[in-house]
Short mmCIF file of C-alpha atoms in Angstrom, two decimals:
data_model
loop_
_atom_site.label_atom_id
_atom_site.label_comp_id
_atom_site.label_asym_id
_atom_site.label_seq_id
_atom_site.Cartn_x
_atom_site.Cartn_y
_atom_site.Cartn_z
CA MET Q 14 74.29 61.53 85.47
CA LEU Q 15 74.78 60.96 81.73
CA THR Q 16 71.97 59.24 79.85
CA GLU Q 17 72.76 56.75 77.10
CA GLU Q 18 71.96 59.41 74.49
CA MET Q 19 74.23 61.98 76.15
CA GLN Q 20 77.21 59.61 76.03
CA PHE Q 21 77.35 60.08 72.24
CA MET Q 22 76.99 63.88 72.28
CA THR Q 23 79.86 66.26 71.63
CA GLU Q 24 80.85 68.81 74.24
CA GLU Q 25 79.08 71.54 72.25
CA GLU Q 26 75.89 69.46 72.03
CA LEU Q 27 76.02 68.83 75.79
CA LEU Q 28 76.37 72.55 76.44
CA GLN Q 29 73.44 73.35 74.17
CA ALA Q 30 71.33 70.66 75.87
CA ALA Q 31 72.17 72.14 79.27
CA LEU Q 32 71.20 75.58 78.02
CA ARG Q 33 67.86 74.30 76.73
CA ARG Q 34 67.14 72.65 80.09
CA SER Q 35 68.00 75.84 81.95
CA LEU Q 36 65.73 77.88 79.67
CA GLU Q 37 62.85 75.47 80.25
CA GLU Q 38 63.20 76.15 83.97
CA ILE Q 39 62.79 79.93 83.56
CA PRO Q 40 59.35 80.95 84.84
CA GLN Q 41 57.13 82.34 82.09
CA GLN Q 42 56.31 85.31 84.32
CA THR Q 43 59.94 86.47 84.07
CA ALA Q 44 59.84 89.86 82.38
CA LEU Q 45 61.28 90.09 78.89
CA VAL Q 46 62.90 93.36 80.01
CA GLY Q 47 63.17 93.75 83.76
CA PRO Q 48 63.05 96.84 85.97
CA LEU Q 49 66.14 98.76 87.03
CA GLN Q 50 67.91 96.94 89.87
CA PRO Q 51 71.11 97.45 91.87
CA LEU Q 52 73.98 95.44 90.42
CA ALA Q 53 74.41 94.07 93.93
CA SER Q 54 71.26 91.99 93.42
CA LEU Q 55 72.91 90.27 90.46
CA ILE Q 56 75.84 89.37 92.66
CA GLN Q 57 73.58 88.06 95.39
CA THR Q 58 71.78 85.71 92.99
CA SER Q 59 75.00 84.38 91.42
CA GLN Q 60 76.45 81.01 92.35
CA PRO Q 61 78.61 80.89 95.50
CA GLY Q 62 82.27 80.78 94.53
CA SER Q 63 81.55 82.09 91.02
CA ILE Q 64 83.62 84.74 89.26
CA LEU Q 65 80.62 87.08 89.34
CA ARG Q 66 80.38 86.89 93.12
CA ALA Q 67 84.12 87.30 93.55
CA LYS Q 68 84.84 90.09 91.05
CA LEU Q 69 81.73 92.21 90.49
CA PRO Q 70 81.65 93.74 94.02
CA LEU Q 71 84.68 95.77 92.95
CA LEU Q 72 82.62 97.27 90.11
CA LEU Q 73 79.54 98.38 92.07
CA GLY Q 74 80.66 102.01 92.03
CA VAL Q 75 81.31 101.88 88.29
CA PHE Q 76 78.19 99.98 87.20
CA PRO Q 77 75.60 100.60 89.92
CA HIS Q 78 72.51 99.30 88.08
CA PHE Q 79 71.36 96.71 85.55
CA ARG Q 80 68.23 95.36 83.90
CA ARG Q 81 67.60 91.64 83.85
CA ILE Q 82 66.73 90.28 80.40
CA ARG Q 83 64.84 87.03 79.85
CA GLY Q 84 67.20 84.28 78.77
CA ASP Q 85 65.76 82.28 75.89
CA GLY Q 86 68.61 82.40 73.37
CA ASN Q 87 67.55 85.88 72.21
CA CYS Q 88 68.97 87.77 75.19
CA PHE Q 89 71.65 89.66 73.24
CA TYR Q 90 69.23 91.09 70.68
CA ARG Q 91 66.63 91.83 73.37
CA ALA Q 92 69.19 93.52 75.64
CA PHE Q 93 70.53 95.49 72.67
CA LEU Q 94 67.00 96.68 71.83
CA ALA Q 95 66.18 97.69 75.41
CA ALA Q 96 69.47 99.52 75.94
CA MET Q 97 69.14 101.30 72.60
CA LEU Q 98 65.64 102.63 73.32
CA GLU Q 99 66.46 103.55 76.92
CA ASP Q 100 69.46 105.58 75.77
CA LEU Q 101 67.31 107.25 73.12
CA CYS Q 102 64.77 108.20 75.80
CA LYS Q 103 67.58 109.94 77.68
CA ASP Q 104 68.76 111.82 74.57
CA PRO Q 105 66.05 112.01 71.87
CA SER Q 106 68.25 114.33 69.79
CA LYS Q 107 70.03 111.23 68.51
CA GLY Q 108 66.81 109.86 67.08
CA ALA Q 109 67.16 111.46 63.64
CA ALA Q 110 70.20 109.34 62.77
CA MET Q 111 68.48 106.19 64.05
CA LEU Q 112 65.33 106.85 62.03
CA SER Q 113 67.41 107.59 58.94
CA ALA Q 114 69.23 104.27 59.35
CA LEU Q 115 65.93 102.40 59.76
CA GLU Q 116 64.50 104.00 56.63
CA GLU Q 117 67.63 103.06 54.70
CA TRP Q 118 67.21 99.46 55.79
CA GLN Q 119 63.54 99.53 54.79
CA ARG Q 120 64.56 100.57 51.27
CA THR Q 121 67.23 97.86 51.19
CA LEU Q 122 64.89 95.14 52.41
CA ALA Q 123 62.20 96.22 49.93
CA HIS Q 124 64.40 94.74 47.18
CA GLY Q 125 64.73 91.45 49.04
CA VAL Q 126 65.35 90.83 52.72
CA LEU Q 127 68.67 89.16 52.05
CA PRO Q 128 71.17 89.76 49.24
CA GLY Q 129 71.26 87.27 46.37
CA ASP Q 130 68.79 84.40 46.41
CA HIS Q 131 68.86 83.73 50.16
CA ASP Q 132 65.26 84.88 50.61
CA VAL Q 133 64.18 81.39 49.53
CA TYR Q 134 65.07 80.22 53.04
CA LEU Q 135 62.63 82.60 54.72
CA HIS Q 136 59.03 81.72 55.44
CA ARG Q 137 56.36 84.29 54.53
CA HIS Q 138 55.43 84.59 58.21
CA TYR Q 139 59.02 85.54 59.00
CA LEU Q 140 59.05 88.15 56.23
CA ALA Q 141 55.79 89.65 57.49
CA SER Q 142 57.15 89.70 61.03
CA VAL Q 143 60.30 91.53 59.88
CA ASN Q 144 58.17 94.28 58.35
CA GLN Q 145 56.01 94.50 61.47
CA GLY Q 146 59.17 94.75 63.58
CA TYR Q 147 60.41 97.65 61.47
CA GLN Q 148 57.08 99.44 61.81
CA HIS Q 149 56.97 98.90 65.59
CA LEU Q 150 60.53 100.13 66.06
CA LYS Q 151 60.07 103.16 63.80
CA THR Q 152 56.85 104.17 65.56
CA MET Q 153 58.38 103.90 69.03
CA MET Q 154 61.41 105.94 67.98
CA GLN Q 155 59.26 108.62 66.38
CA GLN Q 156 57.17 108.88 69.55
CA ILE Q 157 60.29 109.07 71.72
CA VAL Q 158 61.80 111.80 69.54
CA GLY Q 159 58.48 113.66 69.52
CA GLY Q 160 58.14 113.48 73.30
CA GLN Q 161 54.97 111.35 73.24
CA LEU Q 162 56.66 108.22 74.66
CA GLN Q 163 58.82 107.94 77.79
CA TRP Q 164 60.83 104.98 79.05
CA GLU Q 165 57.96 103.68 81.21
CA GLY Q 166 55.82 103.26 78.11
CA VAL Q 167 58.71 101.75 76.16
CA GLU Q 168 59.37 99.21 78.91
CA GLU Q 169 55.71 98.19 78.91
CA ALA Q 170 55.73 97.82 75.12
CA LEU Q 171 58.93 95.75 75.14
CA ASN Q 172 57.30 93.26 77.48
CA GLY Q 173 54.64 92.44 74.89
CA SER Q 174 55.49 89.09 73.30
CA ARG Q 175 54.26 89.95 69.77
CA LEU Q 176 56.24 93.19 69.57
CA ASP Q 177 59.26 91.45 71.08
CA GLU Q 178 59.27 88.70 68.45
CA ALA Q 179 58.71 91.05 65.50
CA VAL Q 180 61.40 93.57 66.45
CA LEU Q 181 63.91 90.81 67.21
CA HIS Q 182 63.17 89.31 63.79
CA PHE Q 183 63.96 92.71 62.26
CA LEU Q 184 67.23 93.09 64.19
CA ARG Q 185 68.31 89.56 63.31
CA THR Q 186 67.50 90.20 59.64
CA ILE Q 187 69.50 93.41 59.28
CA THR Q 188 72.37 91.63 61.06
CA ALA Q 189 72.15 88.82 58.51
CA ALA Q 190 71.98 91.25 55.59
CA GLN Q 191 74.98 93.19 56.89
CA MET Q 192 77.00 89.97 57.16
CA LEU Q 193 76.04 88.89 53.64
CA MET Q 194 77.13 92.27 52.27
CA ARG Q 195 80.55 91.84 53.92
CA THR Q 196 81.20 88.15 53.33
CA ASP Q 197 84.93 88.48 52.67
CA TYR Q 198 85.46 90.17 56.04
CA TYR Q 199 83.51 87.57 58.01
CA ASP Q 200 85.05 84.68 56.10
CA GLU Q 201 88.43 85.79 57.42
CA PHE Q 202 87.20 84.56 60.80
CA LEU Q 203 84.77 81.81 59.80
CA GLY Q 204 86.98 80.33 57.10
CA LEU Q 205 85.93 79.13 53.67
CA GLY Q 206 83.96 75.96 53.16
CA LYS Q 207 84.25 73.21 50.57
CA PHE Q 208 85.52 74.38 47.17
CA GLY Q 209 86.33 77.78 48.66
CA GLU Q 210 82.69 78.72 49.18
CA SER Q 211 81.77 81.30 51.78
CA ASN Q 212 80.54 80.01 55.14
CA VAL Q 213 78.64 83.23 55.87
CA PRO Q 214 75.35 82.24 54.13
CA LYS Q 215 75.23 78.98 56.07
CA MET Q 216 75.89 80.77 59.36
CA VAL Q 217 73.22 83.36 58.58
CA ILE Q 218 70.59 80.71 57.87
CA THR Q 219 71.44 78.44 60.80
CA GLU Q 220 72.67 80.84 63.52
CA VAL Q 221 71.57 84.43 62.85
CA LEU Q 222 67.99 84.34 61.55
CA PRO Q 223 66.47 81.62 63.77
CA MET Q 224 65.06 82.79 67.07
CA GLY Q 225 66.63 81.24 70.14
CA ARG Q 226 70.16 81.08 68.71
CA GLU Q 227 72.79 82.84 70.78
CA ALA Q 228 74.69 85.72 69.18
CA ASP Q 229 78.45 85.65 68.71
CA HIS Q 230 80.96 88.45 68.12
CA HIS Q 231 80.38 88.39 64.36
CA GLN Q 232 76.70 89.18 64.85
CA MET Q 233 77.45 91.94 67.35
CA GLN Q 234 79.86 93.65 64.97
CA ALA Q 235 77.41 93.33 62.09
CA LEU Q 236 74.52 94.81 64.07
CA VAL Q 237 76.44 97.87 65.25
CA ALA Q 238 77.73 98.33 61.67
CA ALA Q 239 74.10 98.38 60.54
CA LEU Q 240 72.97 101.07 62.98
CA PRO Q 241 74.52 104.24 64.46
CA ILE Q 242 75.29 102.59 67.80
CA ARG Q 243 78.47 102.07 69.76
CA LEU Q 244 78.17 98.90 71.84
CA LYS Q 245 80.23 98.48 74.99
CA VAL Q 246 80.15 95.11 76.76
CA LEU Q 247 81.27 94.47 80.31
CA ASP Q 248 82.38 90.88 79.88
CA ALA Q 249 82.13 89.09 83.19
CA ALA Q 250 82.01 85.56 81.78
CA GLY Q 251 85.71 84.81 82.22
CA SER Q 252 88.23 84.93 85.02
CA ARG Q 253 88.68 88.71 84.86
CA PRO Q 254 85.99 91.25 83.87
CA TYR Q 255 86.94 93.51 80.97
CA VAL Q 256 85.34 95.99 78.58
CA GLU Q 257 84.93 95.24 74.88
CA THR Q 258 83.84 97.96 72.44
CA PHE Q 259 82.13 97.42 69.08
CA GLU Q 260 82.35 100.50 66.89
CA PRO Q 261 79.56 101.57 64.48
CA VAL Q 262 81.79 101.23 61.43
CA ALA Q 263 81.35 98.62 58.71
CA PRO Q 264 84.40 96.35 58.95
CA SER Q 265 85.05 96.10 55.22
CA ALA Q 266 83.25 98.73 53.18
CA SER Q 267 84.88 97.64 49.91
CA SER Q 268 83.43 94.14 50.13
CA SER Q 269 79.86 95.14 49.29
CA ALA Q 270 78.66 94.45 45.79
CA ASP Q 271 78.31 98.10 44.79
CA GLY Q 272 81.18 99.42 46.91
CA ALA Q 273 78.80 101.43 49.03
CA SER Q 274 78.94 101.47 52.79
CA ASN Q 275 76.43 102.39 55.45
CA ALA Q 276 79.21 102.69 57.99
CA LEU Q 277 79.04 105.68 60.29
CA GLU Q 278 82.35 107.37 61.02
CA SER Q 279 82.79 109.47 64.13
CA ALA Q 280 83.00 113.22 63.72
CA ASN Q 281 86.79 113.36 63.68
CA GLY Q 282 87.31 110.13 61.75
CA THR Q 283 88.48 108.18 64.80
CA ALA Q 284 86.90 106.09 67.55
CA ALA Q 285 88.34 108.29 70.29
CA ALA Q 286 85.00 109.80 71.34
CA PRO Q 287 81.33 109.10 70.61
CA ALA Q 288 80.00 111.07 67.64
CA ALA Q 289 77.11 113.40 68.39
CA HIS Q 290 74.63 111.24 66.45
CA VAL Q 291 75.72 107.86 67.82
CA LEU Q 292 73.95 106.13 70.68
CA GLN Q 293 76.26 104.41 73.13
CA ILE Q 294 74.85 101.43 75.00
CA TRP Q 295 76.20 99.04 77.62
CA LEU Q 296 75.51 95.34 78.15
CA ILE Q 297 76.95 92.88 80.63
CA HIS Q 298 77.94 89.41 79.46
CA LYS Q 299 77.63 86.57 81.92
CA PRO Q 300 78.15 82.92 80.95
CA SER Q 301 75.71 82.31 78.05
CA HIS Q 302 73.67 85.42 78.83
CA TYR Q 303 73.41 89.20 78.31
CA ASP Q 304 71.72 91.81 80.50
CA VAL Q 305 71.62 95.60 80.25
CA VAL Q 306 74.09 97.34 82.55
CA LEU Q 307 74.10 101.07 83.34
CA PRO Q 308 77.43 102.70 84.21
CA ALA Q 309 77.74 105.71 86.44
CA GLU Q 310 77.84 108.88 84.34
CA ALA Q 311 81.54 109.45 85.05
CA TYR Q 312 82.41 106.04 83.59
CA ARG Q 313 80.20 105.89 80.49
CA ASP Q 314 83.15 106.16 78.10
CA ILE Q 315 85.77 103.98 79.78
CA GLU Q 316 87.67 101.54 77.56
CA HIS Q 317 89.07 99.40 80.38
CA VAL Q 318 87.87 98.65 83.90
CA GLU Q 319 91.27 99.90 85.06
CA ASP Q 320 90.27 103.35 83.75
CA ALA Q 321 87.84 103.46 86.69
CA GLY Q 322 90.60 102.62 89.14
CA VAL Q 323 89.58 98.96 89.44
CA HIS Q 324 92.34 96.35 89.39
CA PHE Q 325 91.91 92.59 89.68
#
């Protein structure tokens, strides 16, 4: 039933209000990063008659397991973080490139978290949290590479609320910085504002940096351009599941102020196969939510669900 206030809300505002209500109903004991579960359990807990329940059974042999991520508006960044560290635990040899990228971002952020004068929008607590997030992430990666930290310890650490907030602040901030360094690329999709001004700074301040704001495709592309990671998403939010790949290449290297790019090209200059130093992670997108999904080894590199012999 619509309240008097809801009668004057736009469709987008109604959707956001529904999301907030659903988040308020999530028990606080829900793990930030859940244990490994069969994908079948995700199907069993989905709504009767939903696309998930109808389509995902065909993918059980391709994606046998997943990790449930707490849904509070930060699920994409949290799922990205968990998948990234879990993949690194499986192959610590890729840690050198990750640590190098983190150190490069530390040097960049030391001259101002955001390009231009956008730091004025950031509270000192946020800035301190960004630095703490960098330190936490760097330490965990160093311990993983050095063999002192295994996934069990990582999972325990990721379920600490203080570490979670700080590292997510860091990931959101490098996403914002990457977008601000490539404004002409992102404005192709966002459009220009009044008097031809870029809409990217406004989006960064209102949608990227604040905790609890859902990530869109622009943020996903910016984050994988900032780190040596190939992101593959099993999108199960629509009528037909499909795979979407975000490559670790800056979308418009020439648009940065100094012409430099931190893009990472694959070994042969194409996106045909993962480069030796690039982590490849998988997420699953459900309506308004992201979890970690783990494909069977034989299907880690598929570009389409049909590549696994699945047809809808």
